[in-house]
Coordinates of C-alpha atoms in Angstrom, one line a residue:
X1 CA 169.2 88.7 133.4
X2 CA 169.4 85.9 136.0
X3 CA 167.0 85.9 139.3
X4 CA 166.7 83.5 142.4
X5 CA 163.4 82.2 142.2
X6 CA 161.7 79.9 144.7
X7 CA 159.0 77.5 144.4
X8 CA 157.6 74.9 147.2
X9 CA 156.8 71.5 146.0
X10 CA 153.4 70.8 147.2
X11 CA 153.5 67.4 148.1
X12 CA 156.5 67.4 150.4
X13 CA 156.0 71.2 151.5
X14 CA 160.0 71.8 150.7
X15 CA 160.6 75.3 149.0
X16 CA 163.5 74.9 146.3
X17 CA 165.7 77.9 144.6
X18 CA 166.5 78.0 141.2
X19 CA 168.5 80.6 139.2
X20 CA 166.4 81.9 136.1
X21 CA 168.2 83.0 133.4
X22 CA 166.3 85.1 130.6
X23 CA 167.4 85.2 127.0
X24 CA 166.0 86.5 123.7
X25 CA 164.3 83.1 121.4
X26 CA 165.1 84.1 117.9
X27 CA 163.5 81.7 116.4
X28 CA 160.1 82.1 118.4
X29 CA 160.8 85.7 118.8
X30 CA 160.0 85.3 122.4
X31 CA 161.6 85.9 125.9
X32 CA 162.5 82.5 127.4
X33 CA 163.8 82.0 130.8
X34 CA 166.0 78.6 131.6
X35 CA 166.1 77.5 135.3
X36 CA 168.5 75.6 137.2
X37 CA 168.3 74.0 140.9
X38 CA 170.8 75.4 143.0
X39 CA 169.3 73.7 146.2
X40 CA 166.8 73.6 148.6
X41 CA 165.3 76.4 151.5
X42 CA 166.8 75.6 155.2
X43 CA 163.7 76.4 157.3
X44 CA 165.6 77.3 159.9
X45 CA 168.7 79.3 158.6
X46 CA 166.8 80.6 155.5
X47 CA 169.4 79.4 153.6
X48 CA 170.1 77.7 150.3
X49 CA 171.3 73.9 150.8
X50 CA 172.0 71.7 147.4
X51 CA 170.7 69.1 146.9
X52 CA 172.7 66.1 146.9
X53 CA 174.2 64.9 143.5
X54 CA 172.7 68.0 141.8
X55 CA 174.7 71.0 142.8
X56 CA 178.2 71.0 143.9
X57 CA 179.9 72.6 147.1
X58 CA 181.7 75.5 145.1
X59 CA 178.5 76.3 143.5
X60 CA 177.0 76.4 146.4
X61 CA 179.6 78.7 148.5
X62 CA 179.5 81.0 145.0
X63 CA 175.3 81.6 145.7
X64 CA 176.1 82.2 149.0
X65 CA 178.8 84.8 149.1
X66 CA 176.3 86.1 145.6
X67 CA 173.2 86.4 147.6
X68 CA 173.9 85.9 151.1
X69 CA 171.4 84.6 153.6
X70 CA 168.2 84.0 151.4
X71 CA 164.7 85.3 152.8
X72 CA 162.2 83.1 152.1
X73 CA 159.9 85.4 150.0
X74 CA 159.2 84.9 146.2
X75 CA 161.0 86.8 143.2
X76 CA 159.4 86.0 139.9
X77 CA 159.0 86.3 136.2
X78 CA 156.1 86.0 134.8
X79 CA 154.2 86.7 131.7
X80 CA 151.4 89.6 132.0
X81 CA 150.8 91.4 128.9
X82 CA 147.2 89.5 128.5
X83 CA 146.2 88.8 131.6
X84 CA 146.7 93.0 132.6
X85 CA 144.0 93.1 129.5
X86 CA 141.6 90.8 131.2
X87 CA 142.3 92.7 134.8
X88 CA 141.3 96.2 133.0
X89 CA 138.3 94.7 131.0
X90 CA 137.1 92.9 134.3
X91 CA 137.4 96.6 136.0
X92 CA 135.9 98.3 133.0
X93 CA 132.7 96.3 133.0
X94 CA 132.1 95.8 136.7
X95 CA 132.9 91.7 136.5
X96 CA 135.5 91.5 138.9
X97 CA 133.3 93.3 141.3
X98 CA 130.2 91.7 140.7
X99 CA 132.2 88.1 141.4
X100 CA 133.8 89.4 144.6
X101 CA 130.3 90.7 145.2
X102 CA 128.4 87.2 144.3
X103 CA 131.3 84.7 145.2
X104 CA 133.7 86.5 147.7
X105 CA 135.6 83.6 148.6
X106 CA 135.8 82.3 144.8
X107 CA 136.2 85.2 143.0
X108 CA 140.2 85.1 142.1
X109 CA 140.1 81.5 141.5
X110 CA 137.3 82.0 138.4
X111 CA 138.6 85.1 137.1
X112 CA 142.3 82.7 136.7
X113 CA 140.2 80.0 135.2
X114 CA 138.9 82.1 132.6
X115 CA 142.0 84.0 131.7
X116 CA 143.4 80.1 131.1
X117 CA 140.2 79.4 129.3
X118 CA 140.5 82.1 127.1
X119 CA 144.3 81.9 126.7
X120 CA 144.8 78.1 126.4
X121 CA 142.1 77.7 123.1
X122 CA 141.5 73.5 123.9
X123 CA 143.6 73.1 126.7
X124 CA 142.5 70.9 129.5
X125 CA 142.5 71.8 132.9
X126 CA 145.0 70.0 133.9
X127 CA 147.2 71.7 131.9
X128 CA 146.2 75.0 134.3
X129 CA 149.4 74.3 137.0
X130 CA 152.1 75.1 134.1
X131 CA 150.4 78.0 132.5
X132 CA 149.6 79.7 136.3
X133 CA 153.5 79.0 136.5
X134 CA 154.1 81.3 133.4
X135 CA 151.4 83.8 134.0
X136 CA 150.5 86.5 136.5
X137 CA 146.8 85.9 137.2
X138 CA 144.4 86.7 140.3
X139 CA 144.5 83.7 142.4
X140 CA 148.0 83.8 141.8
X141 CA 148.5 79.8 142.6
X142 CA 147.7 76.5 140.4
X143 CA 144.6 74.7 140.5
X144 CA 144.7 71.3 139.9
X145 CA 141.8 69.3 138.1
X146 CA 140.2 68.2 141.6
X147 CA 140.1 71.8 142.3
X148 CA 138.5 73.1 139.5
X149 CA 136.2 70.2 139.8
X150 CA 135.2 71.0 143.7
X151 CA 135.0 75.0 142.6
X152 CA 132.4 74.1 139.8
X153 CA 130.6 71.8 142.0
X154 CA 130.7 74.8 144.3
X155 CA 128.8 77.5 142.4
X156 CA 125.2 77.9 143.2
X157 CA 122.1 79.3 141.5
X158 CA 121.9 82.2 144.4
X159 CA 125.3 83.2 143.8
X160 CA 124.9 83.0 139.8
X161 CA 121.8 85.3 140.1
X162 CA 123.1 87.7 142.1
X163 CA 126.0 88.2 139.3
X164 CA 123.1 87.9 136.5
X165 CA 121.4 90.7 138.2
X166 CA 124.7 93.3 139.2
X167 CA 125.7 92.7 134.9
X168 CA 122.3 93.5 133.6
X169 CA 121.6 96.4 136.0
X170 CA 124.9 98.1 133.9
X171 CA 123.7 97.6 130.9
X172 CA 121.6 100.5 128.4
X173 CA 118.5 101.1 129.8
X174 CA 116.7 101.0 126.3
X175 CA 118.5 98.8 124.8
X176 CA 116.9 95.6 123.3
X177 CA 117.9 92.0 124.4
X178 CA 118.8 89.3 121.9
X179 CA 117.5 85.9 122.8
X180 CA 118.3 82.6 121.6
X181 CA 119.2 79.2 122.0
X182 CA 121.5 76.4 120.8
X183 CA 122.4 72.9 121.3
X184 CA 125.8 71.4 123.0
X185 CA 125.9 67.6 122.4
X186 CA 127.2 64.9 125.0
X187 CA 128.0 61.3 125.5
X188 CA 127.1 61.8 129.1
X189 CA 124.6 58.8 130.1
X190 CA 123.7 60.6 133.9
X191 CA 122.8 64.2 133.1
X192 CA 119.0 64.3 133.2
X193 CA 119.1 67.2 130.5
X194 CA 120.7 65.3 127.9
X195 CA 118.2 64.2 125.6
X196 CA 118.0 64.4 122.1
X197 CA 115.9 67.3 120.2
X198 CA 116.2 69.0 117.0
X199 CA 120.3 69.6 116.8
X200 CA 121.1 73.1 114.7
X201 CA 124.4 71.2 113.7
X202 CA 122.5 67.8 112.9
X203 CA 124.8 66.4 115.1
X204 CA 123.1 63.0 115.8
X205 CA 124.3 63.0 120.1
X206 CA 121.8 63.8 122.3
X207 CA 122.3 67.3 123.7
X208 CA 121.3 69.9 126.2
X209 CA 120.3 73.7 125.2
X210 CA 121.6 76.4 126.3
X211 CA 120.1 80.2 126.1
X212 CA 121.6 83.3 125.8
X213 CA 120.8 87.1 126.8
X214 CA 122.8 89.7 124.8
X215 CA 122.3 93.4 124.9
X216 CA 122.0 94.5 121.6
X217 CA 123.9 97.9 122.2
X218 CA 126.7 96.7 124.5
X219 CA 127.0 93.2 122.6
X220 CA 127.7 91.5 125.8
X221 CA 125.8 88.4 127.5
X222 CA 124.3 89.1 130.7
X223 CA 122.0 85.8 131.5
X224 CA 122.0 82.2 130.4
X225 CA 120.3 79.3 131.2
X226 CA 120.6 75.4 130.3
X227 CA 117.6 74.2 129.3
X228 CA 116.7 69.9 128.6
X229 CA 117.8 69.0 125.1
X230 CA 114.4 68.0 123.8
X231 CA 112.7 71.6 124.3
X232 CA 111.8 73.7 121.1
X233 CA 112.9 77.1 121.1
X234 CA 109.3 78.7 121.0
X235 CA 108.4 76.9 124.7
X236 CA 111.2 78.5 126.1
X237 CA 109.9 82.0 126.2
X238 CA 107.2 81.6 129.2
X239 CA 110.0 80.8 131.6
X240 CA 112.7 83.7 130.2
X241 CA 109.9 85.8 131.2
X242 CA 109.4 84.3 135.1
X243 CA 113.2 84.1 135.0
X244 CA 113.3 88.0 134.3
X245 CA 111.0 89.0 136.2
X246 CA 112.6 87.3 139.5
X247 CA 115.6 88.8 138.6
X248 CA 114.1 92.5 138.9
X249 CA 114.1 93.1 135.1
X250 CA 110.3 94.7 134.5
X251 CA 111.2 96.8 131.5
X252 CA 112.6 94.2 128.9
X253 CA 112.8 94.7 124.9
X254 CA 113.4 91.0 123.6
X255 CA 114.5 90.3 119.9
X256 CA 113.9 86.9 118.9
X257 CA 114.0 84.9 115.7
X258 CA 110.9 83.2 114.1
X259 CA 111.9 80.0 115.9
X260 CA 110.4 81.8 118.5
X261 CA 107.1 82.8 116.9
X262 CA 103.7 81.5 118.7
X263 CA 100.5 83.3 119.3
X264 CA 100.9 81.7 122.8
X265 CA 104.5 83.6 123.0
X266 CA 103.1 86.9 121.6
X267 CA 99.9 86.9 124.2
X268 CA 102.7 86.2 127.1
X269 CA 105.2 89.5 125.9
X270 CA 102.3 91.4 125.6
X271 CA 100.4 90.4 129.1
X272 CA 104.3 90.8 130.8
X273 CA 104.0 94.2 129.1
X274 CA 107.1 93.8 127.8
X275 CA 108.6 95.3 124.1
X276 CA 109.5 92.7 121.4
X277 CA 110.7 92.7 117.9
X278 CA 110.2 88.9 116.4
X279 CA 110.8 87.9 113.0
X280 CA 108.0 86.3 111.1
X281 CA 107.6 83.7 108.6
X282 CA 105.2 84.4 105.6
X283 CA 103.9 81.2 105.8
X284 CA 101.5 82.3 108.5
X285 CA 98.1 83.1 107.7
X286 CA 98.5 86.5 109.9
X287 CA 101.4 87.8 108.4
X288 CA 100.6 86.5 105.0
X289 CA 96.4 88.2 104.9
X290 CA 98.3 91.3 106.4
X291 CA 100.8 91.5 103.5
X292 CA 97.9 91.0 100.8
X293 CA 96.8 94.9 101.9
X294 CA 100.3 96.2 100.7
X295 CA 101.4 94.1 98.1
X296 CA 100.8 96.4 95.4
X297 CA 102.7 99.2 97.0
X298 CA 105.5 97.6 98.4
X299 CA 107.5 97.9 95.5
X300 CA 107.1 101.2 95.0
X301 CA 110.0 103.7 93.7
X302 CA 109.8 105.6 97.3
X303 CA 110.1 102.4 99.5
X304 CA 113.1 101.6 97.9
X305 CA 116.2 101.8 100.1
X306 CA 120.0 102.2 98.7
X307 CA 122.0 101.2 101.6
X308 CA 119.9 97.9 102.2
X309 CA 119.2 97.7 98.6
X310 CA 115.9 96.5 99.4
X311 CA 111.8 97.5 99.2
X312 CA 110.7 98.5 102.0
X313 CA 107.3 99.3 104.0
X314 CA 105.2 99.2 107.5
X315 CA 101.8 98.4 108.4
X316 CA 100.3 99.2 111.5
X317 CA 97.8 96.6 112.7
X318 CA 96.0 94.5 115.4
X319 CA 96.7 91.6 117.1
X320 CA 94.0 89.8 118.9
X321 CA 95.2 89.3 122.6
X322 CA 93.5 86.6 124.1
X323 CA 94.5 85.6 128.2
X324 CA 93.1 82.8 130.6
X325 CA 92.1 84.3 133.4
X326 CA 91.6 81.3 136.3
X327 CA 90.4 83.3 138.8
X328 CA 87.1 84.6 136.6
X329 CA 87.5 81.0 134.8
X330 CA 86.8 82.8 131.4
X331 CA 89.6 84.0 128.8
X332 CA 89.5 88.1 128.8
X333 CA 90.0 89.4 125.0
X334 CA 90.8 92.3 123.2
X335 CA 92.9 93.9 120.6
X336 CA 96.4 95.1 120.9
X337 CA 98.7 97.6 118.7
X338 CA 101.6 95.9 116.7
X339 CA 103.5 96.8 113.7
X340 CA 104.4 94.5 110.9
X341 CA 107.8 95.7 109.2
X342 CA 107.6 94.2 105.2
X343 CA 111.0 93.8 103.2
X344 CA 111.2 92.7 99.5
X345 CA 114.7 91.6 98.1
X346 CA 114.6 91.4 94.3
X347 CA 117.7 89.1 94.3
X348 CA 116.0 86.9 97.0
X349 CA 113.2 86.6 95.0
X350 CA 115.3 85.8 92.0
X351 CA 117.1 82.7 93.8
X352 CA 114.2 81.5 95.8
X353 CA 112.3 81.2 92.5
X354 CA 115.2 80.0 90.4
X355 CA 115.6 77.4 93.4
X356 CA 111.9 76.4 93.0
X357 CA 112.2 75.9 89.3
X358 CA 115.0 73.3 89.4
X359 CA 112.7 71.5 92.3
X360 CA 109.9 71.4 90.0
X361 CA 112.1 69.8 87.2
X362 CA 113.3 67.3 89.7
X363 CA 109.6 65.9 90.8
X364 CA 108.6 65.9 86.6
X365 CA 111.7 63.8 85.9
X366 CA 110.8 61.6 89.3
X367 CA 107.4 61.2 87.6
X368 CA 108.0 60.5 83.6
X369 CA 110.5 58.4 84.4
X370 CA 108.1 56.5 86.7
X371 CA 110.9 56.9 89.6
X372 CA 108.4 58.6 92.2
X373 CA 109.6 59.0 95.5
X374 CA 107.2 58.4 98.6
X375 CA 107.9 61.6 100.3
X376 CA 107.4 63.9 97.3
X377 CA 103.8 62.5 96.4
X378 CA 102.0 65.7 98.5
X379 CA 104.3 68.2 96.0
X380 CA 103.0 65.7 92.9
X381 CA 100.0 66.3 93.7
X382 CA 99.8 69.7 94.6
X383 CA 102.0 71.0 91.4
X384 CA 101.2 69.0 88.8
X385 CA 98.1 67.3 86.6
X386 CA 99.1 63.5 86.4
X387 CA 97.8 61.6 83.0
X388 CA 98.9 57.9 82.1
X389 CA 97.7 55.9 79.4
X390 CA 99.3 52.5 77.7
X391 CA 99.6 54.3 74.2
X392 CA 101.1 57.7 75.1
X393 CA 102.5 56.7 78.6
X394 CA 102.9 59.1 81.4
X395 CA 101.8 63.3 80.7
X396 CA 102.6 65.6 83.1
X397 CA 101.1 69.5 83.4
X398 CA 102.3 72.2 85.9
X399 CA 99.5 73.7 88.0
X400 CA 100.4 77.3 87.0
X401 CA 98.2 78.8 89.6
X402 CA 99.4 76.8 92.0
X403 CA 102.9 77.5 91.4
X404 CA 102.3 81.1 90.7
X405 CA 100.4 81.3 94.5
X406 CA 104.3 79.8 95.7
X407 CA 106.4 82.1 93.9
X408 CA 104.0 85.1 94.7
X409 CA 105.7 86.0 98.4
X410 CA 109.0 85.0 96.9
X411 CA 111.9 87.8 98.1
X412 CA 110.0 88.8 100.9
X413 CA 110.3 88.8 104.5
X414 CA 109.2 90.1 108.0
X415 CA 109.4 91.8 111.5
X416 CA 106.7 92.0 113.7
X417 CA 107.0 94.3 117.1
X418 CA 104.8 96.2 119.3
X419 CA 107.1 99.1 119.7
X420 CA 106.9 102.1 117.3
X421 CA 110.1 101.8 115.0
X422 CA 110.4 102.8 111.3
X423 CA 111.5 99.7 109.0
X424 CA 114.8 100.3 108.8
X425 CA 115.7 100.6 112.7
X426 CA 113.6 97.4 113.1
X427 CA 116.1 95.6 110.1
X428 CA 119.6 96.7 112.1
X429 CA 118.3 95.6 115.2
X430 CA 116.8 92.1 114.2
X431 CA 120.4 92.1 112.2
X432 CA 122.2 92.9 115.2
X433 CA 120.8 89.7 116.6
X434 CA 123.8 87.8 114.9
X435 CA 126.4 88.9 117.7
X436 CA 124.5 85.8 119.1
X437 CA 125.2 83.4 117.3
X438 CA 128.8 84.7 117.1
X439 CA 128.7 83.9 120.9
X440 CA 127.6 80.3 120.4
X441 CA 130.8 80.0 117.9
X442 CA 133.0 81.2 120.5
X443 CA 131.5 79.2 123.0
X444 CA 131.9 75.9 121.2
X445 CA 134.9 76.2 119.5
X446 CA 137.5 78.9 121.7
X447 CA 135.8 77.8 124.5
X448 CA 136.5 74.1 124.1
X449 CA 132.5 73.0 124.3
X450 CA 131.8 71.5 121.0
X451 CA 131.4 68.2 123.5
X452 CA 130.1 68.4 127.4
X453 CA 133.0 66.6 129.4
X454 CA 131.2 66.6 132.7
X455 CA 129.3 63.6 134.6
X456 CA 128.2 65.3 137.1
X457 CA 124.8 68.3 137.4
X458 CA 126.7 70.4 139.6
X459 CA 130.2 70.3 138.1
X460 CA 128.2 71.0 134.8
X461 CA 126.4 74.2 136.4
X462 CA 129.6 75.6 137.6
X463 CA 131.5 74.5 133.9
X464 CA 128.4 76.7 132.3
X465 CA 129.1 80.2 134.3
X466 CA 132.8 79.9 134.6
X467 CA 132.8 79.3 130.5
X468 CA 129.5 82.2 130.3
X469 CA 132.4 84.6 132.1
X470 CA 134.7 84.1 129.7
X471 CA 132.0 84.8 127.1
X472 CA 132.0 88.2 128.4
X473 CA 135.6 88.7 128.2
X474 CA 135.6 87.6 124.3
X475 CA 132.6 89.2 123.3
X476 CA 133.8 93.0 124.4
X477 CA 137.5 91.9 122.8
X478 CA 135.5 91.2 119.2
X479 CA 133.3 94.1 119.5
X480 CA 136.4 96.2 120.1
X481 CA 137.8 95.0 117.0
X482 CA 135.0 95.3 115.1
X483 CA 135.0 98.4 115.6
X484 CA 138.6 99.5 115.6
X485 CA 138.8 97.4 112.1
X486 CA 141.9 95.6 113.7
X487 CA 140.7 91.4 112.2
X488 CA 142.9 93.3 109.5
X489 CA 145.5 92.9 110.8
X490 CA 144.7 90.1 113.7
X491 CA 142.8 87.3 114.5
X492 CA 141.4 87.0 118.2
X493 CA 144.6 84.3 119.0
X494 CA 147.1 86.4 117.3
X495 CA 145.6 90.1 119.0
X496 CA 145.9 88.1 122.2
X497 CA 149.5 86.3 121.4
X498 CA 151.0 90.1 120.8
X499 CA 150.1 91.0 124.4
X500 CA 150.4 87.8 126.4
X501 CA 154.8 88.1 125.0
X502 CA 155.2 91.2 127.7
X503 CA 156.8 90.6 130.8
X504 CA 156.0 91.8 134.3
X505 CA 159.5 91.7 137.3
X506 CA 158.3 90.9 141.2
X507 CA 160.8 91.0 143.5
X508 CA 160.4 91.5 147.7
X509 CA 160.1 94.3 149.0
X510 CA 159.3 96.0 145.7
X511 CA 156.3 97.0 143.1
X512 CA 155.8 95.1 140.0
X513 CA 157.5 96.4 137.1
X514 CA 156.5 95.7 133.7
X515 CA 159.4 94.7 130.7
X516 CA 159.3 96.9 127.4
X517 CA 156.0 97.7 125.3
X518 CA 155.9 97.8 122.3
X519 CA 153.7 101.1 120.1
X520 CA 151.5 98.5 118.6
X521 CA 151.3 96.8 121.8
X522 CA 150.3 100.3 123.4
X523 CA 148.1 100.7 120.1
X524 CA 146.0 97.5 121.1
X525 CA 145.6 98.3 124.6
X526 CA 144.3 101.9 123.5
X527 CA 141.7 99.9 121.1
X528 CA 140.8 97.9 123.8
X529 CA 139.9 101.0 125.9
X530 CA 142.7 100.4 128.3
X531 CA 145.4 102.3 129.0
X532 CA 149.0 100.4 128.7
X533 CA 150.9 99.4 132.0
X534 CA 154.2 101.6 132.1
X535 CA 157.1 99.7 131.2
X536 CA 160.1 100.4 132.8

């Protein structure tokens, strides 16, 4: 099929034609399209003039008396399979609204910079003007790298909130929010949040943190936050809560992991009044004295459950709330409900203790063979009995109490919350937490930012929520194929690839009409909860 198309060269403002013609790749199994300039746009006459040395005059009196005078409106090809996805999802979950809404001058602009985010797995943005050229997107123009970089600068905290607070006003009502954090490293020497902290990847940069609200139902991020690179996880939950509460959010459920764990945390959920569900390690003396009151029973025949294959009980306890009060200047005390959810794993047990064992033979060797290590002496001395004597050299004994008091909460772990759940809703929710850290994958690696490439604050802010948008995108794309069982059958890129190949016809003076679909191309959209654009 061949096509006029137009396009205006920016820098000298003159519009050029070109005749497109389409043809079938069988090697790439794609539709191609191979242009060649016929001439440029007469402002005056409308009509098209070659360009010296490039077209000759028979070819030119052969587009004339072909298409006869030209109007100067736009005809194009474009690719539109993926992007109609992103267009439907954006509808679907309110997100092109909520932009117009928050950034009404901006909106169109984002939404194409995360379709080519999302699209273009690494890409840089300068790469942005030949993909816009190939897709159909909403700002419908390019944007160079000095754009992108004025419309990150751009975004502001008022405007971010107000789209924070539209998203999380759609989501379930009494659903529980996951919480957590992770690190992104940089080389940036002016960012005042890059510092170094404990890195989950080891990675020895310094870094910033960055937080993250999921629902736990919907599986979509509604909130984030950067945070400086050298704040633990448990001080961060103070502020999530002043950060909620501005946003209008008074009836929260949090879920949190034990990185999160502090009484100081637990007296703030409960004085904000909100719901949490925490895991808990056994090495505290709270969870640990509670556990000693079950421990016989845990293991019982009837707290045995065969999905989870797993032991399984509850214990319904008190936690002493404690608040400073600086108006009285005294701290007000009293006692508050919690539960404490207790899971035994007999193959956990098995590993942990097998995993102890070969520990313990390490140190003995380290210690007969008089090759102590300075680091080890506290677990020399606190596991075993140390004789040396110039006839029968060094003797070492195991402190079987001592090592039977280690091994004794082996295979065992816990939930804590304050809302009244049996044991095995508590487990799928905490487990539901891992969408999470799904997110940070996707975040790092699809959306290119295993490395901050930004110098500036402000370009960096705007980087954050245009990259958080397309988090939203990804995440309801992965749940739906979660779901619908289709990573049989597709990865993300491949799911993706399959739509982005369909075709979508604009010529003046007429609607858009959309080339052929394929059934499993309709069968995808249906998965996705979109219905397919008609073909022609």
């Amino acid at each position: 099929m061949a096509a006029i198309v137009y396009q205006t060269d920016k820098r000298s403002g003159i519009t050029y034609a070109y005749e497109s013609i389409s043809f079938w790749d069988k090697d790439k199994k794609q539709s191609r399209s191979k242009r060649t300039l016929i001439g440029r746009v007469d402002n005056d006459t409308q009509q098209i003039v070659p360009t010296d040395g490039r077209c000759r005059k028979d070819k030119q009196e052969k587009v004339l008396l072909k298409t006869g005078p030209v109007v100067a409106e736009i005809s194009s090809r474009t690719f539109y399979g993926a992007t109609y996805l992103f267009d439907k999802i954006g509808e679907k979950l309110g997100i092109t609204n909520d932009l117009k809404n928050s950034f009404p001058d901006s909106y169109k602009k984002i939404l194409s910079l995360v379709y080519y985010l999302i699209l273009e797995k690494d890409s840089p943005s300068f790469r942005f003007e030949k993909w816009s050229a190939l897709h159909k997107h909403p700002y419908a123009k390019s944007i160079s790298s000095q754009r992108s970089s004025e419309l990150f600068a751009s975004i502001k905290d008022d405007a971010k909130n107000r789209f924070f607070t539209l998203q999380a006003k759609r989501k379930v009502d009494k659903e529980f929010w996951v919480y957590d954090t992770t690190s992104i490293s940089s080389y940036s020497k002016t960012l005042s949040q890059v510092q170094y902290g404990h890195n989950k990847e080891h990675d020895p940069l310094a870094q910033i943190n960055l937080a993250l609200v999921f629902g736990e139902s919907s599986m979509l991020p509604f909130y984030y936050r950067k945070l400086p690179g050298n704040i633990p996880d448990s001080k961060t939950v103070k502020h999530l809560l002043k950060e909620l509460d501005n946003l209008g959010f008074s009836k929260v459920k949090l879920v949190m992991d034990r990185g999160f764990y502090s009484q100081e945390n637990i007296n703030a959920l409960f004085k904000a009044h909100l719901k949490f569900l925490l895991s808990a390690s056994l090495n505290l003396s709270f969870i640990r004295n509670n556990l000693d009151k079950v421990f016989n029973s845990v293991r019982s025949f009837e707290n045995y459950n065969d999905k989870y294959e797993l032991y399984t009980t509850t214990l319904q306890t008190t936690w002493e709330y404690s608040e400073s009060r600086v108006y009285k200047q005294d701290i007000a005390k009293s006692s508050k409900r919690v539960y404490i959810h207790y899971y035994f794993n007999i193959e956990k047990a098995a590993e942990d203790e097998k995993t102890f064992d070969k520990k313990l033979m390490i140190l003995k060797n380290e210690i007969e063979s008089n090759n102590r290590i300075k680091e080890n002496e506290n677990l020399y001395a606190k596991y075993f009995i140390i004789n040396s004597t110039l006839k029968k050299g060094i003797k070492v004994t195991l402190k079987s109490e001592e090592v039977a008091k280690a091994k004794r909460n082996y295979g065992y772990f816990a939930l804590i919350t304050n809302e009244n759940m049996d044991s095995i809703t508590a487990l799928e929710t905490y487990r539901n937490k891992d969408v999470v850290e799904k997110a940070f994958g996707n975040l790092k690696e699809r959306l290119n930012m295993r490395r901050l490439l930004v110098s500036s604050e402000q370009s960096l802010d705007g980087k954050l929520f245009v990259q958080f948008i397309a988090l939203i995108y990804l995440s309801y794309i992965k749940k739906q194929m979660q779901q619908n069982n289709l990573f049989k059958n597709y990865t993300l890129e491949s799911l993706l690839d399959k739509l982005d190949l369909i075709e979508c016809f604009e010529y003046p003076g007429k609607t858009l009409q959309v080339g052929e679909i394929l059934q499993k191309q309709k069968d995808i959209y249906r998965f996705m909860g979109v219905e397919p654009p008609s073909s022609l």
